[in-house]
Amino acid sequence: MNKIHSLTTYLLLVSLLLFRFEETFSQHTGFKPIVNFPDFKVQFKLESSKINSIVSDFAQEKVLTALTEKIKSEGKFLFMRNNKVRIEYQKPFTYLVMMNGEKMLVRDNQKDNRINVKSNKLFQQINRIMIDCVQGTMLDSKDFTVKVFEDDNTFLLEMTPVSKALSQFFQTIVLLVEKKDYSAKSIEMREPNGDKTVITFINKKLNAEIADAVFAL
């Protein structure tokens, strides 16, 4: 995965945590379309506004079409309003992405790369998606077409990028959201070349206290 692709994935991960599919609905066994989409949008926005911080472990599985084995990794995710993010891969390699406002830090093998989000149009677009997610207006976003399904405990959001820029990286994104608190349970990102990344969130803590120093750049 190249650097821009990697950063795009991590930033979209952040966005989707706070938030036209070509395959058939039958592939989502046990889920059915929600009955009242307008009511869901209102409730989604309300519940999203209640999340001020997130602390979570995560497990990631990367499935490459060229390989038979899954690439597994683990790490820690932290988020705090407004636009403070820390994504830290801990096993089997270390990789850190931090965002604080419009500034971003990427640490790879102890080498720091500092980025101004305003300097890159793609990052600006992703930053707008983040804001939509934080404000709970993601379902009105012009960046994706969205379909919503549900079972007894979970909402399933099928998201297809509309813009050419995002379509280069993702064919579709499937987000599972827990009904009990409207937080992300897992995210599956499918790429145009057939590769797939599944991220599952473990030991989530919502609205926990996080020191500002954790996000210092």
PDB file of C-alpha atoms in Angstrom:
ATOM      1  CA  MET A   1       0.000   0.000   0.000  1.00  0.00           C
ATOM      2  CA  ASN A   2       1.523   3.350  -0.996  1.00  0.00           C
ATOM      3  CA  LYS A   3       1.728   6.272   1.421  1.00  0.00           C
ATOM      4  CA  ILE A   4      -1.200   8.287   0.040  1.00  0.00           C
ATOM      5  CA  HIS A   5      -3.365   5.162  -0.127  1.00  0.00           C
ATOM      6  CA  SER A   6      -2.375   4.266   3.427  1.00  0.00           C
ATOM      7  CA  LEU A   7      -3.164   7.729   4.792  1.00  0.00           C
ATOM      8  CA  THR A   8      -6.455   7.823   2.916  1.00  0.00           C
ATOM      9  CA  THR A   9      -7.470   4.533   4.496  1.00  0.00           C
ATOM     10  CA  TYR A  10      -6.587   5.712   8.015  1.00  0.00           C
ATOM     11  CA  LEU A  11      -8.395   9.034   7.651  1.00  0.00           C
ATOM     12  CA  LEU A  12     -11.512   7.401   6.272  1.00  0.00           C
ATOM     13  CA  LEU A  13     -11.367   4.976   9.171  1.00  0.00           C
ATOM     14  CA  VAL A  14     -11.623   7.941  11.516  1.00  0.00           C
ATOM     15  CA  SER A  15     -14.524   9.398   9.610  1.00  0.00           C
ATOM     16  CA  LEU A  16     -16.500   6.186   9.552  1.00  0.00           C
ATOM     17  CA  LEU A  17     -16.032   5.582  13.265  1.00  0.00           C
ATOM     18  CA  LEU A  18     -18.235   8.574  13.900  1.00  0.00           C
ATOM     19  CA  PHE A  19     -20.732   7.518  11.238  1.00  0.00           C
ATOM     20  CA  ARG A  20     -25.245   2.503  -4.921  1.00  0.00           C
ATOM     21  CA  PHE A  21     -23.749  -0.752  -3.756  1.00  0.00           C
ATOM     22  CA  GLU A  22     -23.149  -3.004  -6.824  1.00  0.00           C
ATOM     23  CA  GLU A  23     -23.607  -6.297  -4.996  1.00  0.00           C
ATOM     24  CA  THR A  24     -26.964  -7.763  -4.055  1.00  0.00           C
ATOM     25  CA  PHE A  25     -28.588  -7.392  -0.674  1.00  0.00           C
ATOM     26  CA  SER A  26     -28.710 -11.178  -0.305  1.00  0.00           C
ATOM     27  CA  GLN A  27     -25.028 -11.141   0.631  1.00  0.00           C
ATOM     28  CA  HIS A  28     -25.896  -9.489   3.959  1.00  0.00           C
ATOM     29  CA  THR A  29     -27.515 -12.522   5.533  1.00  0.00           C
ATOM     30  CA  GLY A  30     -29.867 -11.732   8.408  1.00  0.00           C
ATOM     31  CA  PHE A  31     -30.202  -8.022   7.601  1.00  0.00           C
ATOM     32  CA  LYS A  32     -33.220  -6.220   6.186  1.00  0.00           C
ATOM     33  CA  PRO A  33     -33.672  -2.644   4.900  1.00  0.00           C
ATOM     34  CA  ILE A  34     -34.649  -0.141   7.588  1.00  0.00           C
ATOM     35  CA  VAL A  35     -38.316   0.816   7.411  1.00  0.00           C
ATOM     36  CA  ASN A  36     -38.042   4.573   7.998  1.00  0.00           C
ATOM     37  CA  PHE A  37     -34.854   6.113   6.611  1.00  0.00           C
ATOM     38  CA  PRO A  38     -35.729   9.756   7.528  1.00  0.00           C
ATOM     39  CA  ASP A  39     -36.274   8.791  11.183  1.00  0.00           C
ATOM     40  CA  PHE A  40     -32.992   6.876  11.194  1.00  0.00           C
ATOM     41  CA  LYS A  41     -31.133   9.954   9.891  1.00  0.00           C
ATOM     42  CA  VAL A  42     -32.533  12.095  12.709  1.00  0.00           C
ATOM     43  CA  GLN A  43     -31.634   9.520  15.364  1.00  0.00           C
ATOM     44  CA  PHE A  44     -28.193   8.932  13.842  1.00  0.00           C
ATOM     45  CA  LYS A  45     -27.408  12.648  14.026  1.00  0.00           C
ATOM     46  CA  LEU A  46     -28.653  12.870  17.612  1.00  0.00           C
ATOM     47  CA  GLU A  47     -26.647   9.886  18.845  1.00  0.00           C
ATOM     48  CA  SER A  48     -23.504  10.959  16.962  1.00  0.00           C
ATOM     49  CA  SER A  49     -23.592  14.301  18.764  1.00  0.00           C
ATOM     50  CA  LYS A  50     -23.299  12.466  22.103  1.00  0.00           C
ATOM     51  CA  ILE A  51     -19.892  10.939  21.267  1.00  0.00           C
ATOM     52  CA  ASN A  52     -17.145  13.322  22.376  1.00  0.00           C
ATOM     53  CA  SER A  53     -14.294  10.810  22.605  1.00  0.00           C
ATOM     54  CA  ILE A  54     -13.456   7.217  21.711  1.00  0.00           C
ATOM     55  CA  VAL A  55     -10.752   4.911  23.042  1.00  0.00           C
ATOM     56  CA  SER A  56     -10.572   1.489  21.425  1.00  0.00           C
ATOM     57  CA  ASP A  57      -8.298  -1.391  20.531  1.00  0.00           C
ATOM     58  CA  PHE A  58      -8.634  -2.714  17.005  1.00  0.00           C
ATOM     59  CA  ALA A  59      -7.754  -5.821  15.009  1.00  0.00           C
ATOM     60  CA  GLN A  60      -7.200  -5.544  11.277  1.00  0.00           C
ATOM     61  CA  GLU A  61      -7.207  -8.216   8.578  1.00  0.00           C
ATOM     62  CA  LYS A  62      -5.954  -7.371   5.105  1.00  0.00           C
ATOM     63  CA  VAL A  63      -6.851  -9.792   2.309  1.00  0.00           C
ATOM     64  CA  LEU A  64      -4.761  -9.359  -0.835  1.00  0.00           C
ATOM     65  CA  THR A  65      -5.830 -11.003  -4.077  1.00  0.00           C
ATOM     66  CA  ALA A  66      -2.206 -11.935  -4.753  1.00  0.00           C
ATOM     67  CA  LEU A  67      -1.786 -13.777  -1.425  1.00  0.00           C
ATOM     68  CA  THR A  68      -3.594 -16.696   0.193  1.00  0.00           C
ATOM     69  CA  GLU A  69      -2.797 -15.681   3.783  1.00  0.00           C
ATOM     70  CA  LYS A  70      -4.435 -12.785   5.604  1.00  0.00           C
ATOM     71  CA  ILE A  71      -2.197  -9.989   6.873  1.00  0.00           C
ATOM     72  CA  LYS A  72      -3.148  -9.346  10.505  1.00  0.00           C
ATOM     73  CA  SER A  73      -2.275  -6.361  12.678  1.00  0.00           C
ATOM     74  CA  GLU A  74      -3.387  -4.771  15.946  1.00  0.00           C
ATOM     75  CA  GLY A  75      -3.381  -1.327  17.427  1.00  0.00           C
ATOM     76  CA  LYS A  76      -5.011   1.469  19.390  1.00  0.00           C
ATOM     77  CA  PHE A  77      -7.446   4.146  18.245  1.00  0.00           C
ATOM     78  CA  LEU A  78      -8.208   7.396  20.070  1.00  0.00           C
ATOM     79  CA  PHE A  79     -10.504  10.236  19.051  1.00  0.00           C
ATOM     80  CA  MET A  80     -11.512  13.479  20.738  1.00  0.00           C
ATOM     81  CA  ARG A  81     -13.517  16.425  19.473  1.00  0.00           C
ATOM     82  CA  ASN A  82     -12.687  18.525  17.620  1.00  0.00           C
ATOM     83  CA  ASN A  83     -10.699  16.630  14.967  1.00  0.00           C
ATOM     84  CA  LYS A  84      -8.142  15.098  17.322  1.00  0.00           C
ATOM     85  CA  VAL A  85      -7.153  11.604  16.238  1.00  0.00           C
ATOM     86  CA  ARG A  86      -4.478   9.052  17.082  1.00  0.00           C
ATOM     87  CA  ILE A  87      -4.232   5.741  15.191  1.00  0.00           C
ATOM     88  CA  GLU A  88      -1.357   3.604  16.427  1.00  0.00           C
ATOM     89  CA  TYR A  89      -0.476   0.244  14.891  1.00  0.00           C
ATOM     90  CA  GLN A  90       1.407  -1.798  17.500  1.00  0.00           C
ATOM     91  CA  LYS A  91       1.673  -5.363  16.133  1.00  0.00           C
ATOM     92  CA  PRO A  92       3.399  -6.785  14.104  1.00  0.00           C
ATOM     93  CA  PHE A  93       4.792  -3.378  13.092  1.00  0.00           C
ATOM     94  CA  THR A  94       4.594   0.152  14.494  1.00  0.00           C
ATOM     95  CA  TYR A  95       2.987   2.940  12.512  1.00  0.00           C
ATOM     96  CA  LEU A  96       1.427   6.117  13.860  1.00  0.00           C
ATOM     97  CA  VAL A  97      -0.973   8.631  12.335  1.00  0.00           C
ATOM     98  CA  MET A  98      -2.074  11.660  14.362  1.00  0.00           C
ATOM     99  CA  MET A  99      -4.313  14.552  13.415  1.00  0.00           C
ATOM    100  CA  ASN A 100      -4.949  17.696  15.398  1.00  0.00           C
ATOM    101  CA  GLY A 101      -7.119  20.195  13.567  1.00  0.00           C
ATOM    102  CA  GLU A 102      -5.585  20.795  10.145  1.00  0.00           C
ATOM    103  CA  LYS A 103      -2.178  19.383  11.080  1.00  0.00           C
ATOM    104  CA  MET A 104      -1.160  15.756  10.700  1.00  0.00           C
ATOM    105  CA  LEU A 105       1.831  13.665  11.759  1.00  0.00           C
ATOM    106  CA  VAL A 106       2.820  10.318  10.262  1.00  0.00           C
ATOM    107  CA  ARG A 107       5.535   8.303  12.038  1.00  0.00           C
ATOM    108  CA  ASP A 108       6.939   5.325  10.145  1.00  0.00           C
ATOM    109  CA  ASN A 109      10.047   3.547  11.480  1.00  0.00           C
ATOM    110  CA  GLN A 110      10.726   6.525  13.770  1.00  0.00           C
ATOM    111  CA  LYS A 111      10.709   8.891  10.778  1.00  0.00           C
ATOM    112  CA  ASP A 112       8.274  11.795  11.149  1.00  0.00           C
ATOM    113  CA  ASN A 113       6.374  13.338   8.270  1.00  0.00           C
ATOM    114  CA  ARG A 114       4.311  16.437   9.020  1.00  0.00           C
ATOM    115  CA  ILE A 115       1.449  17.356   6.702  1.00  0.00           C
ATOM    116  CA  ASN A 116      -0.859  20.345   6.394  1.00  0.00           C
ATOM    117  CA  VAL A 117      -4.276  18.989   5.432  1.00  0.00           C
ATOM    118  CA  LYS A 118      -5.039  22.191   3.517  1.00  0.00           C
ATOM    119  CA  SER A 119      -2.179  21.469   1.119  1.00  0.00           C
ATOM    120  CA  ASN A 120      -3.831  18.353  -0.360  1.00  0.00           C
ATOM    121  CA  LYS A 121      -7.253  18.343  -2.063  1.00  0.00           C
ATOM    122  CA  LEU A 122      -7.875  14.683  -1.245  1.00  0.00           C
ATOM    123  CA  PHE A 123      -7.145  15.271   2.447  1.00  0.00           C
ATOM    124  CA  GLN A 124      -9.444  18.305   2.349  1.00  0.00           C
ATOM    125  CA  GLN A 125     -12.221  16.091   1.027  1.00  0.00           C
ATOM    126  CA  ILE A 126     -11.601  13.503   3.727  1.00  0.00           C
ATOM    127  CA  ASN A 127     -11.539  16.256   6.348  1.00  0.00           C
ATOM    128  CA  ARG A 128     -14.975  17.350   5.119  1.00  0.00           C
ATOM    129  CA  ILE A 129     -16.187  13.766   5.480  1.00  0.00           C
ATOM    130  CA  MET A 130     -14.836  13.759   9.047  1.00  0.00           C
ATOM    131  CA  ILE A 131     -16.799  16.897   9.849  1.00  0.00           C
ATOM    132  CA  ASP A 132     -19.959  15.334   8.385  1.00  0.00           C
ATOM    133  CA  CYS A 133     -19.421  12.311  10.608  1.00  0.00           C
ATOM    134  CA  VAL A 134     -18.818  14.354  13.746  1.00  0.00           C
ATOM    135  CA  GLN A 135     -21.925  16.443  13.077  1.00  0.00           C
ATOM    136  CA  GLY A 136     -23.994  13.363  12.255  1.00  0.00           C
ATOM    137  CA  THR A 137     -24.734  14.576   8.718  1.00  0.00           C
ATOM    138  CA  MET A 138     -22.870  11.768   6.955  1.00  0.00           C
ATOM    139  CA  LEU A 139     -26.094  10.340   5.544  1.00  0.00           C
ATOM    140  CA  ASP A 140     -26.597  13.599   3.611  1.00  0.00           C
ATOM    141  CA  SER A 141     -23.039  13.577   2.253  1.00  0.00           C
ATOM    142  CA  LYS A 142     -22.528  14.038  -1.476  1.00  0.00           C
ATOM    143  CA  ASP A 143     -19.337  11.967  -1.263  1.00  0.00           C
ATOM    144  CA  PHE A 144     -21.173   8.629  -0.900  1.00  0.00           C
ATOM    145  CA  THR A 145     -24.396   6.902  -1.790  1.00  0.00           C
ATOM    146  CA  VAL A 146     -25.649   5.086   1.299  1.00  0.00           C
ATOM    147  CA  LYS A 147     -28.051   2.225   1.964  1.00  0.00           C
ATOM    148  CA  VAL A 148     -28.960   1.204   5.525  1.00  0.00           C
ATOM    149  CA  PHE A 149     -30.012  -2.236   6.773  1.00  0.00           C
ATOM    150  CA  GLU A 150     -30.552  -3.697  10.242  1.00  0.00           C
ATOM    151  CA  ASP A 151     -30.845  -6.826  12.352  1.00  0.00           C
ATOM    152  CA  ASP A 152     -31.832  -7.033  16.019  1.00  0.00           C
ATOM    153  CA  ASN A 153     -28.615  -5.489  17.370  1.00  0.00           C
ATOM    154  CA  THR A 154     -26.850  -3.800  14.477  1.00  0.00           C
ATOM    155  CA  PHE A 155     -27.233  -1.305  11.660  1.00  0.00           C
ATOM    156  CA  LEU A 156     -25.372  -2.016   8.417  1.00  0.00           C
ATOM    157  CA  LEU A 157     -24.414   0.909   6.178  1.00  0.00           C
ATOM    158  CA  GLU A 158     -23.379   0.227   2.576  1.00  0.00           C
ATOM    159  CA  MET A 159     -21.390   3.197   1.298  1.00  0.00           C
ATOM    160  CA  THR A 160     -20.215   3.685  -2.277  1.00  0.00           C
ATOM    161  CA  PRO A 161     -17.887   6.598  -3.114  1.00  0.00           C
ATOM    162  CA  VAL A 162     -19.286   9.043  -5.659  1.00  0.00           C
ATOM    163  CA  SER A 163     -16.189  11.127  -6.363  1.00  0.00           C
ATOM    164  CA  LYS A 164     -13.498   9.859  -8.723  1.00  0.00           C
ATOM    165  CA  ALA A 165     -10.811  10.637  -6.146  1.00  0.00           C
ATOM    166  CA  LEU A 166     -12.257   8.320  -3.496  1.00  0.00           C
ATOM    167  CA  SER A 167     -13.306   5.715  -6.071  1.00  0.00           C
ATOM    168  CA  GLN A 168      -9.640   5.196  -6.903  1.00  0.00           C
ATOM    169  CA  PHE A 169      -9.126   3.823  -3.395  1.00  0.00           C
ATOM    170  CA  PHE A 170     -12.444   2.188  -2.485  1.00  0.00           C
ATOM    171  CA  GLN A 171     -15.092   0.293  -4.401  1.00  0.00           C
ATOM    172  CA  THR A 172     -17.375   0.148  -1.389  1.00  0.00           C
ATOM    173  CA  ILE A 173     -17.329   0.397   2.405  1.00  0.00           C
ATOM    174  CA  VAL A 174     -19.531  -1.625   4.762  1.00  0.00           C
ATOM    175  CA  LEU A 175     -19.910  -0.180   8.249  1.00  0.00           C
ATOM    176  CA  LEU A 176     -21.534  -2.085  11.130  1.00  0.00           C
ATOM    177  CA  VAL A 177     -22.939   0.176  13.864  1.00  0.00           C
ATOM    178  CA  GLU A 178     -24.129  -1.074  17.257  1.00  0.00           C
ATOM    179  CA  LYS A 179     -27.702  -0.070  18.067  1.00  0.00           C
ATOM    180  CA  LYS A 180     -27.003   0.298  21.780  1.00  0.00           C
ATOM    181  CA  ASP A 181     -24.739   3.334  21.364  1.00  0.00           C
ATOM    182  CA  TYR A 182     -24.423   3.987  17.600  1.00  0.00           C
ATOM    183  CA  SER A 183     -20.675   3.295  17.673  1.00  0.00           C
ATOM    184  CA  ALA A 184     -18.785   1.394  14.979  1.00  0.00           C
ATOM    185  CA  LYS A 185     -18.447  -2.351  15.481  1.00  0.00           C
ATOM    186  CA  SER A 186     -16.461  -3.077  12.326  1.00  0.00           C
ATOM    187  CA  ILE A 187     -15.529  -1.579   8.973  1.00  0.00           C
ATOM    188  CA  GLU A 188     -14.921  -3.476   5.752  1.00  0.00           C
ATOM    189  CA  MET A 189     -13.208  -1.577   2.936  1.00  0.00           C
ATOM    190  CA  ARG A 190     -13.137  -3.122  -0.526  1.00  0.00           C
ATOM    191  CA  GLU A 191     -10.729  -1.821  -3.127  1.00  0.00           C
ATOM    192  CA  PRO A 192     -11.226  -1.783  -6.913  1.00  0.00           C
ATOM    193  CA  ASN A 193      -8.480  -4.408  -7.391  1.00  0.00           C
ATOM    194  CA  GLY A 194     -10.284  -6.928  -5.164  1.00  0.00           C
ATOM    195  CA  ASP A 195      -8.217  -6.399  -2.007  1.00  0.00           C
ATOM    196  CA  LYS A 196     -10.190  -6.105   1.226  1.00  0.00           C
ATOM    197  CA  THR A 197      -9.482  -4.692   4.688  1.00  0.00           C
ATOM    198  CA  VAL A 198     -11.629  -5.564   7.718  1.00  0.00           C
ATOM    199  CA  ILE A 199     -11.161  -3.634  10.966  1.00  0.00           C
ATOM    200  CA  THR A 200     -12.906  -4.797  14.157  1.00  0.00           C
ATOM    201  CA  PHE A 201     -13.083  -2.590  17.251  1.00  0.00           C
ATOM    202  CA  ILE A 202     -12.520  -4.136  20.674  1.00  0.00           C
ATOM    203  CA  ASN A 203     -12.824  -2.826  24.236  1.00  0.00           C
ATOM    204  CA  LYS A 204     -14.398   0.462  23.162  1.00  0.00           C
ATOM    205  CA  LYS A 205     -14.815   3.249  25.680  1.00  0.00           C
ATOM    206  CA  LEU A 206     -17.002   6.186  24.687  1.00  0.00           C
ATOM    207  CA  ASN A 207     -16.613   9.634  26.244  1.00  0.00           C
ATOM    208  CA  ALA A 208     -13.603   8.578  28.308  1.00  0.00           C
ATOM    209  CA  GLU A 209     -11.158  11.226  29.513  1.00  0.00           C
ATOM    210  CA  ILE A 210      -8.149  11.646  27.211  1.00  0.00           C
ATOM    211  CA  ALA A 211      -5.261  14.003  27.927  1.00  0.00           C
ATOM    212  CA  ASP A 212      -4.610  16.650  25.258  1.00  0.00           C
ATOM    213  CA  ALA A 213      -0.942  15.640  25.315  1.00  0.00           C
ATOM    214  CA  VAL A 214      -1.864  12.366  23.583  1.00  0.00           C
ATOM    215  CA  PHE A 215      -2.600  14.369  20.425  1.00  0.00           C
ATOM    216  CA  ALA A 216       0.341  16.779  20.636  1.00  0.00           C
ATOM    217  CA  LEU A 217       2.137  17.179  17.296  1.00  0.00           C
TER     218      LEU A 217
END
